[in-house]
PDB file of C-alpha atoms and ligand atoms in Angstrom:
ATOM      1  CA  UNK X   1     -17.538 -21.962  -9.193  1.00 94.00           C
ATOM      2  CA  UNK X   2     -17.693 -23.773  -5.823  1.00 98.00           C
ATOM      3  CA  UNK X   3     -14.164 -23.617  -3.934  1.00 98.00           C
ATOM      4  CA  UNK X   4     -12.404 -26.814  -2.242  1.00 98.00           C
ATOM      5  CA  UNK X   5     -11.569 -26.837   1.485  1.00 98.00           C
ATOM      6  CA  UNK X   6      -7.859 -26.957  -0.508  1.00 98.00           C
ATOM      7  CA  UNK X   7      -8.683 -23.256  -2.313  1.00 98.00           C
ATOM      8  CA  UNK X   8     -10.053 -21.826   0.949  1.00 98.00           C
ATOM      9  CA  UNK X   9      -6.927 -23.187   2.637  1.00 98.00           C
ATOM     10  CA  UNK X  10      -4.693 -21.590   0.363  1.00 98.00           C
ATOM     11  CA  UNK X  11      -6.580 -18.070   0.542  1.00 98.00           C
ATOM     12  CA  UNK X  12      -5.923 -17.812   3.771  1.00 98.00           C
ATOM     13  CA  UNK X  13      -2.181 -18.780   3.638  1.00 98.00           C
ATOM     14  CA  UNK X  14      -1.697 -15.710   1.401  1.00 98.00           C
ATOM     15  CA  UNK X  15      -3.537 -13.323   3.737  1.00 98.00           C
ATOM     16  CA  UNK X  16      -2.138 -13.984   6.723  1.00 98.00           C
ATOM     17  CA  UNK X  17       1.245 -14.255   5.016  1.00 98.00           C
ATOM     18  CA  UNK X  18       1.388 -11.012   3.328  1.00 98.00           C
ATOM     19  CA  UNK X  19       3.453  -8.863   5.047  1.00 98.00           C
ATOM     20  CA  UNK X  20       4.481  -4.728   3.965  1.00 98.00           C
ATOM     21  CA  UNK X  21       7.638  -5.350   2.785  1.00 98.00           C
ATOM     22  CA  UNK X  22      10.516  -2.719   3.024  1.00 98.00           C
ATOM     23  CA  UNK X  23      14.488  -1.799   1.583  1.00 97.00           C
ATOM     24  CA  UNK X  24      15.966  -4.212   4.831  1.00 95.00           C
ATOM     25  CA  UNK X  25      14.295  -7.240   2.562  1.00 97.00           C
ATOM     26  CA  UNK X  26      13.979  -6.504  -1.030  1.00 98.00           C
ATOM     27  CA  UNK X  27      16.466  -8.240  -3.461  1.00 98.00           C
ATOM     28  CA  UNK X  28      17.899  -7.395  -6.398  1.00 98.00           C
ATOM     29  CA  UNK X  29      15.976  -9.149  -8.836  1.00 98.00           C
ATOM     30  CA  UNK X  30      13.620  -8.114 -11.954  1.00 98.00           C
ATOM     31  CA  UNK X  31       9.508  -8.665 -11.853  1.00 98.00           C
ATOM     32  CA  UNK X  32       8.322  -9.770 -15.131  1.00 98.00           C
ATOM     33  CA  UNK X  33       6.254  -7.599 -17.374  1.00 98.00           C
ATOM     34  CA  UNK X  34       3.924 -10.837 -17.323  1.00 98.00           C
ATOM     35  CA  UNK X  35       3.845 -10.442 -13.409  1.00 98.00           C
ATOM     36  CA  UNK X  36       3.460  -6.933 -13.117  1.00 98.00           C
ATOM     37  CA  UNK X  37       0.335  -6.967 -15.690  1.00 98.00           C
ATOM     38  CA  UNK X  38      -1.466 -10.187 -13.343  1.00 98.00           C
ATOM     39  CA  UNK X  39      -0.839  -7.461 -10.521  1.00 99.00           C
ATOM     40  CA  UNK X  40      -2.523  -4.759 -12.449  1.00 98.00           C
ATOM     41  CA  UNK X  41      -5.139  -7.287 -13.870  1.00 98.00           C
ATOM     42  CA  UNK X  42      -6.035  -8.059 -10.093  1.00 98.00           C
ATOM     43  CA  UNK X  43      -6.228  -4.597  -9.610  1.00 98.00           C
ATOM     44  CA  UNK X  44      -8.737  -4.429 -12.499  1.00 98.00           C
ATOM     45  CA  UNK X  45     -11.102  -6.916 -11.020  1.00 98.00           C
ATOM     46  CA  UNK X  46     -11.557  -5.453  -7.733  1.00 99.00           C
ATOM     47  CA  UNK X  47     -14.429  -4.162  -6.818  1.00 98.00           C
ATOM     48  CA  UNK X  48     -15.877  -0.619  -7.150  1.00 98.00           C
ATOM     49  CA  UNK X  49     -18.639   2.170  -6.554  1.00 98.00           C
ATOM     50  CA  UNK X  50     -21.102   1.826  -9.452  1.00 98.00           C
ATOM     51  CA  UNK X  51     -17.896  -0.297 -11.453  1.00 98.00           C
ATOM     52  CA  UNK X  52     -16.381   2.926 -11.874  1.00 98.00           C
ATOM     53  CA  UNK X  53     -13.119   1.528 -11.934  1.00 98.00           C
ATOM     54  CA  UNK X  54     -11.527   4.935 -10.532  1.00 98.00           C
ATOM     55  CA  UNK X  55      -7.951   3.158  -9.983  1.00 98.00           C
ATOM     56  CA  UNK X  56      -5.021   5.022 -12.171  1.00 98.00           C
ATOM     57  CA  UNK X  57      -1.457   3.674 -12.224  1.00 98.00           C
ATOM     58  CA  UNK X  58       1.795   5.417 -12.625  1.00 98.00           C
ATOM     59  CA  UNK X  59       4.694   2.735 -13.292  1.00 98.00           C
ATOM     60  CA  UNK X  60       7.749   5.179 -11.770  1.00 98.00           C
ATOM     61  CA  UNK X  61      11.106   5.148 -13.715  1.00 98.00           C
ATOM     62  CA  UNK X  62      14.576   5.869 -12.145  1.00 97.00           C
ATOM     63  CA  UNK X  63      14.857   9.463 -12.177  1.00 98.00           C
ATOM     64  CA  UNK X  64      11.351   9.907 -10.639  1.00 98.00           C
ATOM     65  CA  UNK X  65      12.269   7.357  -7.833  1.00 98.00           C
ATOM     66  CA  UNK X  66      14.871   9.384  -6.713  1.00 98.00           C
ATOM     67  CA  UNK X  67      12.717  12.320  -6.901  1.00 98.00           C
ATOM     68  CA  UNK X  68      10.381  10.837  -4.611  1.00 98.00           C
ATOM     69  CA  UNK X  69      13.201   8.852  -2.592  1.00 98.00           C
ATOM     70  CA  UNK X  70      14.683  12.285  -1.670  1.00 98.00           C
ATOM     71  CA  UNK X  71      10.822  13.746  -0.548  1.00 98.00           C
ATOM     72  CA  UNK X  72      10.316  10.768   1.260  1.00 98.00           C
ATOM     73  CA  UNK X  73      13.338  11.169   3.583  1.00 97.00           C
ATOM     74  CA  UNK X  74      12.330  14.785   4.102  1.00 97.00           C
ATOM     75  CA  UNK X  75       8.895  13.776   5.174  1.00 96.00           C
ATOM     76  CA  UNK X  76      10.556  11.284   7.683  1.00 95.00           C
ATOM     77  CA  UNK X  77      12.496  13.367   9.326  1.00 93.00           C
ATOM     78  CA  UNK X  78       9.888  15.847   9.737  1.00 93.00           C
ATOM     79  CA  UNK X  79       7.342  13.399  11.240  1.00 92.00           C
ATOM     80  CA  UNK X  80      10.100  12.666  13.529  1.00 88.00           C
ATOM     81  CA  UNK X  81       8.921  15.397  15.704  1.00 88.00           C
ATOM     82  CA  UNK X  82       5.657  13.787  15.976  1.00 91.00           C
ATOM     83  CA  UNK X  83       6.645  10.054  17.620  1.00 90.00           C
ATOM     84  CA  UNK X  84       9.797  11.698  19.695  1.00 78.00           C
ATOM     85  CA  UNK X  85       8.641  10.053  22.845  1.00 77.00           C
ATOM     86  CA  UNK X  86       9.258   6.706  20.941  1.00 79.00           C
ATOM     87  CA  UNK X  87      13.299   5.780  20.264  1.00 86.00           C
ATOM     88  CA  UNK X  88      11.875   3.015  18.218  1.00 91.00           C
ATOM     89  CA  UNK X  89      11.114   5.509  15.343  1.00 91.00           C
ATOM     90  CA  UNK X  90      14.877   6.474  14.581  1.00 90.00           C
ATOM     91  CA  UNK X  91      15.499   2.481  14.038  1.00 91.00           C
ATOM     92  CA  UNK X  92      12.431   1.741  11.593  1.00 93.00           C
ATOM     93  CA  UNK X  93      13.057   1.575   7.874  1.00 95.00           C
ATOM     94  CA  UNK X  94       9.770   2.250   6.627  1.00 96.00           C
ATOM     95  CA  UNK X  95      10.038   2.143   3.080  1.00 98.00           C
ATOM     96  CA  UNK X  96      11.768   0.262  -0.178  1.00 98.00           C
ATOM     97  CA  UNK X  97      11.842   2.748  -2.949  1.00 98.00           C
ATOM     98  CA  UNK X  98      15.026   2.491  -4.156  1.00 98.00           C
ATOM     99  CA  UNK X  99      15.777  -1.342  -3.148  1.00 98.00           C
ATOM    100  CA  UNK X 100      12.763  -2.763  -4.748  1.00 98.00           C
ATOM    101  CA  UNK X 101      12.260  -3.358  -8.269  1.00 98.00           C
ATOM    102  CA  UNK X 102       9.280  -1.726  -9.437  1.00 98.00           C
ATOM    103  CA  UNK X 103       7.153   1.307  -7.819  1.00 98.00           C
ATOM    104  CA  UNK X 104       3.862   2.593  -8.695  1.00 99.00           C
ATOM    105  CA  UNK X 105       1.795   5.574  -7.482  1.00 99.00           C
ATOM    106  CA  UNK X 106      -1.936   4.643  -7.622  1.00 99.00           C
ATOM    107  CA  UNK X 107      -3.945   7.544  -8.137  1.00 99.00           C
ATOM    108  CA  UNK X 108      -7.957   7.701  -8.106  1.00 98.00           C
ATOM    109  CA  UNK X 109      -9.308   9.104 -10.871  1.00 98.00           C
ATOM    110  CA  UNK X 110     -11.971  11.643  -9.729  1.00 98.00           C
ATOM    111  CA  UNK X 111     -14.990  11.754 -11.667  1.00 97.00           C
ATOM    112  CA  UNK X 112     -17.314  14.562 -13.301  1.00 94.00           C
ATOM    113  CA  UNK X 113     -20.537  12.801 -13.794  1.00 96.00           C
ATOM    114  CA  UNK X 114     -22.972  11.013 -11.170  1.00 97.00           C
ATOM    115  CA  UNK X 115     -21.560   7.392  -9.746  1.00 97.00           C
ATOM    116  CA  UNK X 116     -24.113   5.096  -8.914  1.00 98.00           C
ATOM    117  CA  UNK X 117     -23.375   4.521  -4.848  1.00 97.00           C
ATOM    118  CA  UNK X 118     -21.188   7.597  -4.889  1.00 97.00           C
ATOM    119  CA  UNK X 119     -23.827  10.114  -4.175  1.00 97.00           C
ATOM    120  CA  UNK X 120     -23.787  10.617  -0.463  1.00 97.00           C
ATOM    121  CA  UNK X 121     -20.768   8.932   0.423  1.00 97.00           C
ATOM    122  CA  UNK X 122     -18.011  10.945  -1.600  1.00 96.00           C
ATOM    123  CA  UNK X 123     -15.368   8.905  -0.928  1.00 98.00           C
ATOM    124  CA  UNK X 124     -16.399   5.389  -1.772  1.00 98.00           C
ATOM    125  CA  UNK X 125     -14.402   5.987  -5.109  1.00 98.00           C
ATOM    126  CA  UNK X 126     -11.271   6.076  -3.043  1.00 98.00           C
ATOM    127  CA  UNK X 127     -12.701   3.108  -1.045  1.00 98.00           C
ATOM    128  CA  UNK X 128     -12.190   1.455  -4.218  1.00 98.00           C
ATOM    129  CA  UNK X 129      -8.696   2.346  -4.856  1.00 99.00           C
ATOM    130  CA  UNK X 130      -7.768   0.963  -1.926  1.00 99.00           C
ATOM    131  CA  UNK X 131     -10.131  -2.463  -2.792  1.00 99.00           C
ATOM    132  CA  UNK X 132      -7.891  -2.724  -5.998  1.00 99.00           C
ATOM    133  CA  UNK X 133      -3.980  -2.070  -3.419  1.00 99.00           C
ATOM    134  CA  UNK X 134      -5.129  -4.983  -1.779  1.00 99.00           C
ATOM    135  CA  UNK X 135      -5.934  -7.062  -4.360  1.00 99.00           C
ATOM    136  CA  UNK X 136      -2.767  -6.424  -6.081  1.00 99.00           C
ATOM    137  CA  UNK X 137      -0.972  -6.948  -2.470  1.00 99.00           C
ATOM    138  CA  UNK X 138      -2.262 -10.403  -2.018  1.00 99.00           C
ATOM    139  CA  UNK X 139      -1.918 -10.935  -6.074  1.00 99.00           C
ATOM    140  CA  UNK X 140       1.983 -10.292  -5.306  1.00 99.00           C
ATOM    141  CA  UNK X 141       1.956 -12.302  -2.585  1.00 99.00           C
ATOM    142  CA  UNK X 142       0.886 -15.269  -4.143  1.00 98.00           C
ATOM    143  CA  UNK X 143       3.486 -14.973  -6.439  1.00 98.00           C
ATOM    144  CA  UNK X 144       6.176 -14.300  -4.159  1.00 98.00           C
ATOM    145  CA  UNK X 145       6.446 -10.607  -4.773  1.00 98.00           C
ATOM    146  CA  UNK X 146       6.839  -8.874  -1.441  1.00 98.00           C
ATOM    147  CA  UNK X 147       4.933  -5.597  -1.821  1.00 99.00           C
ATOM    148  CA  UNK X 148       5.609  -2.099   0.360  1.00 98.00           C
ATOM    149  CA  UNK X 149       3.137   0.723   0.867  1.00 98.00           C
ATOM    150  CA  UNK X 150       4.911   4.122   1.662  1.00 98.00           C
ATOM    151  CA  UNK X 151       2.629   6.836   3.118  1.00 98.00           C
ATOM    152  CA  UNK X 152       5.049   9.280   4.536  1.00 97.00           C
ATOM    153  CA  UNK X 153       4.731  11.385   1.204  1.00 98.00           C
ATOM    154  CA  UNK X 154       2.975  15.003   0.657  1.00 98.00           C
ATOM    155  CA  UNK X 155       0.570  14.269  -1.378  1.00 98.00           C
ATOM    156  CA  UNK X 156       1.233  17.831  -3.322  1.00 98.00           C
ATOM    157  CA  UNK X 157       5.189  16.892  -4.006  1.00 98.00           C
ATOM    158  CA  UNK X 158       4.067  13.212  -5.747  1.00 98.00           C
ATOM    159  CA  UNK X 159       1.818  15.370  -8.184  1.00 98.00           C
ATOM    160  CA  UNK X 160       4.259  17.504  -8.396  1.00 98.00           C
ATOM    161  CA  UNK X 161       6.942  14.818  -9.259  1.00 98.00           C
ATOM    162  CA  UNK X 162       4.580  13.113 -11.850  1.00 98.00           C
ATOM    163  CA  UNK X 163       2.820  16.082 -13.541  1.00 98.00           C
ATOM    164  CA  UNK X 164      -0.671  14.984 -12.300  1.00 98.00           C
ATOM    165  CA  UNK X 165      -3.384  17.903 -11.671  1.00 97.00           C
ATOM    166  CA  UNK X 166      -5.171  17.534  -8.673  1.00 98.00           C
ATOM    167  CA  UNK X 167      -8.113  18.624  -9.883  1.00 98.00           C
ATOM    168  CA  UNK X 168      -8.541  15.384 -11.840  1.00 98.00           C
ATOM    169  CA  UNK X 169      -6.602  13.440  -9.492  1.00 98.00           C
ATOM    170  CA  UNK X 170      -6.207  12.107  -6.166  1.00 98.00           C
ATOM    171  CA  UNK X 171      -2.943  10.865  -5.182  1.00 98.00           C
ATOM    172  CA  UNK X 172      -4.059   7.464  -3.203  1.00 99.00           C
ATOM    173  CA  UNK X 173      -1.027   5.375  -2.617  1.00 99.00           C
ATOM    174  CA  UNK X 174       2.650   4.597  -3.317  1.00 99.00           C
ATOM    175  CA  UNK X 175       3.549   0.891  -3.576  1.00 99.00           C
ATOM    176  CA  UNK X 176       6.950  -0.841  -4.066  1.00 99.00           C
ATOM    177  CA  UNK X 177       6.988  -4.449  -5.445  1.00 99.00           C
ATOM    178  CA  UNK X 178       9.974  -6.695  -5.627  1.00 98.00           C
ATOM    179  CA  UNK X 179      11.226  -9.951  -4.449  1.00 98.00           C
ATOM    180  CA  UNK X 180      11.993 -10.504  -1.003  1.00 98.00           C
ATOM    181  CA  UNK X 181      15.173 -12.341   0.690  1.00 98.00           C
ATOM    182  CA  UNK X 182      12.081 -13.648   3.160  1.00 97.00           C
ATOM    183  CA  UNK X 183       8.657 -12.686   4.331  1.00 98.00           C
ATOM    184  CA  UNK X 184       8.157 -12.179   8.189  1.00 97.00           C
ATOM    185  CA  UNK X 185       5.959 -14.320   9.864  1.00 97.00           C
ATOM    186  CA  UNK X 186       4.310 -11.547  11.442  1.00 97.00           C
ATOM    187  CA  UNK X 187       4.188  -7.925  10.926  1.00 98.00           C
ATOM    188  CA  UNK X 188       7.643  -6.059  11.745  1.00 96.00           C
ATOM    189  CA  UNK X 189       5.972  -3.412  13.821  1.00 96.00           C
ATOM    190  CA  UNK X 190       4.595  -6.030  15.744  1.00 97.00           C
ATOM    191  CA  UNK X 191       8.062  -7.799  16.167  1.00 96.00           C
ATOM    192  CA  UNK X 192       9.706  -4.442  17.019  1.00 94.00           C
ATOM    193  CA  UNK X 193       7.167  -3.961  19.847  1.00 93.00           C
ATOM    194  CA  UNK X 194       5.630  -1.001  17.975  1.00 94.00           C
ATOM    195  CA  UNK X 195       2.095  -2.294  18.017  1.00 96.00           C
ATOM    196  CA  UNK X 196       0.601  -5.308  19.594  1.00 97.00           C
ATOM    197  CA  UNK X 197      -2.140  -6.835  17.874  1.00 97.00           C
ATOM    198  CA  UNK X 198      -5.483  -6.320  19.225  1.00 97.00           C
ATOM    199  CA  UNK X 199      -8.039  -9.418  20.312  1.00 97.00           C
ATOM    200  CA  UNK X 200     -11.183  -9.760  17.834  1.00 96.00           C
ATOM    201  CA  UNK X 201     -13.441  -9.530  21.227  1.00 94.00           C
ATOM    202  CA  UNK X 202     -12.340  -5.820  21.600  1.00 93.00           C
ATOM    203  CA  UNK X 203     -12.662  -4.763  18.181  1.00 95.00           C
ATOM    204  CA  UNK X 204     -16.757  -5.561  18.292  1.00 95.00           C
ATOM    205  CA  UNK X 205     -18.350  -2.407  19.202  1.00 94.00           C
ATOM    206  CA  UNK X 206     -20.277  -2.397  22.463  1.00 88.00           C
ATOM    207  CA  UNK X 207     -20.476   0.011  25.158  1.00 78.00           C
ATOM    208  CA  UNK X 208     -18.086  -1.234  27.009  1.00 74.00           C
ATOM    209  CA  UNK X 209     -15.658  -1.004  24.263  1.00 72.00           C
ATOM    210  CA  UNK X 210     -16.690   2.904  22.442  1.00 71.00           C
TER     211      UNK X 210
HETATM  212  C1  LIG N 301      -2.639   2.818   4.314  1.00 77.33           C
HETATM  213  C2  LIG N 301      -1.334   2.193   4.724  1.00 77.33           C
HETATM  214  C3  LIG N 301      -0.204   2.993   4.796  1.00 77.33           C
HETATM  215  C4  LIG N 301       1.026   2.447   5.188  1.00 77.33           C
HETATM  216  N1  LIG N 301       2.154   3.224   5.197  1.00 77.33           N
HETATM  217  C5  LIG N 301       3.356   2.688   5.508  1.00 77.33           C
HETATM  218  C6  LIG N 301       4.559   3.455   5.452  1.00 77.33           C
HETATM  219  O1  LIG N 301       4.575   4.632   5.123  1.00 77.33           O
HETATM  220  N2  LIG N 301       5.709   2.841   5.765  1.00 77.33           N
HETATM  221  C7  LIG N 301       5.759   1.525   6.133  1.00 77.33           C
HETATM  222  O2  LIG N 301       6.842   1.028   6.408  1.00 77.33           O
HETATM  223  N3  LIG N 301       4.648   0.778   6.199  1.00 77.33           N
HETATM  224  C8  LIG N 301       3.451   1.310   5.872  1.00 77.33           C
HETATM  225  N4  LIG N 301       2.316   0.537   5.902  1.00 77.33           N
HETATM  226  C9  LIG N 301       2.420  -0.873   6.280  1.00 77.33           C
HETATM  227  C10 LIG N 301       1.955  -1.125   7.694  1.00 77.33           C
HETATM  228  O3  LIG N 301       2.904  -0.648   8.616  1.00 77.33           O
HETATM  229  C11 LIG N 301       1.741  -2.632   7.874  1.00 77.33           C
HETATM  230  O4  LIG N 301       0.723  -3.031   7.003  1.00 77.33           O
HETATM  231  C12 LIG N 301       1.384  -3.039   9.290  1.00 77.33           C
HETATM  232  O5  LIG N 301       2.432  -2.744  10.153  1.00 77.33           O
HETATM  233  C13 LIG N 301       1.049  -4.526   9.390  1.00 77.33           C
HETATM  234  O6  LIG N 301       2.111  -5.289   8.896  1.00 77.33           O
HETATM  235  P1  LIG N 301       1.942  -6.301   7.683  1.00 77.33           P
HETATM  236  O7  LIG N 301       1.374  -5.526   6.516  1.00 77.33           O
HETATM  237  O8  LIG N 301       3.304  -6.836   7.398  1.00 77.33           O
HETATM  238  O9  LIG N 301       0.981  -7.368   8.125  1.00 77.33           O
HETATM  239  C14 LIG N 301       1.098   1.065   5.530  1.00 77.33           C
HETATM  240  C15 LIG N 301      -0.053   0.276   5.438  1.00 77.33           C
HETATM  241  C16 LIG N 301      -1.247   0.826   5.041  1.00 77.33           C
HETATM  242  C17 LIG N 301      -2.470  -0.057   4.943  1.00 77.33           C
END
């Protein structure tokens, strides 16, 4: 398949218009079953160590997402300690679990036999979960579905919560999806004056720059 100047366009509308989206813009309004499975499908056809397709999905009901909504708070307040120097941190909202419509834990699947690609570098089959949370980021995107990623979790509570074994499991991410009342223009850290971004010249590595 050869892609138009058009396509290409349009690719890189959705990347640099994807944004994290948290509870301060999700709306009230129900994904489709037909949308959530193009957002698992893109999942599906990311790419992976040896096509191991290590990805695992938990689709989180109600009770669960207070469960987690309650651990996350916890975990925030805790890592409060951590960024004290910064006021900022008190005024961030820095996740959506309850406001948006649909949240799934993505888990990676850990594996018993021999992955082709996987045998010095363990962690390529996490590399791959994380291949398949972007495609389904940018899958959302394009169909205006604002998506969150929450990372301020124990990753022993959100087993704990949904009955998974870390022996067979680990937990990899925890995504909200829902529709937005409007996606930033640029990232909200950024806005805030949390981060700046950073100049492509500076990310090369020279000597100058290590
Ligand atoms: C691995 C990972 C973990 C993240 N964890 C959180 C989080 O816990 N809470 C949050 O509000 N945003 C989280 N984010 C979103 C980032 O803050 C966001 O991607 C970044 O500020 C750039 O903004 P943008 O995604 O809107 O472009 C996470 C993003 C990644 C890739």
């Amino acid at each position: 398949m050869i892609f138009t100047k058009k396509d290409q366009t349009t690719l890189d509308k959705i990347i640099t218009s994807r944004r994290d989206v948290r509870g301060n813009n999700f709306i009230n309004k129900k994904i489709s079953q037909k949308k959530l499975l193009k957002i698992l499908n893109s999942a599906q056809n990311a790419p992976s160590v040896g096509y191991s397709q290590p990805w695992r999905f938990v689709i989180v009901d109600e009770n669960k997402k207070e469960l987690v909504y309650d651990h996350f708070k916890k975990s925030y307040n805790k890592s409060k300690k951590k960024f004290k120097e910064r006021k900022l941190y008190n005024s961030l909202k820095l996740e959506g679990i309850k406001e948006s419509n649909i949240n799934i834990a993505v888990y990676y699947k850990k594996s018993k036999s021999n992955i082709l690609g996987q045998t010095y570098m363990k962690r390529t089959g996490e590399y791959s979960v994380v291949c398949a949370i972007l495609n389904m980021w940018l899958t959302a995107r394009a169909l205006n579905i604002g998506m969150g990623w929450v990372s301020i979790l124990k990753p022993k509570k959100i087993n704990k919560i949904f009955d998974i074994k870390s022996e067979d499991y680990k937990f990899i991410a925890y995504l909200c999806f829902g529709y937005t009342k409007e996606f930033f223009d640029e990232p909200e850290l950024k806005k805030l004056g949390w981060e700046k971004k950073k100049k492509i010249k500076n990310l090369i590595l020279k000597k100058e720059n290590k």
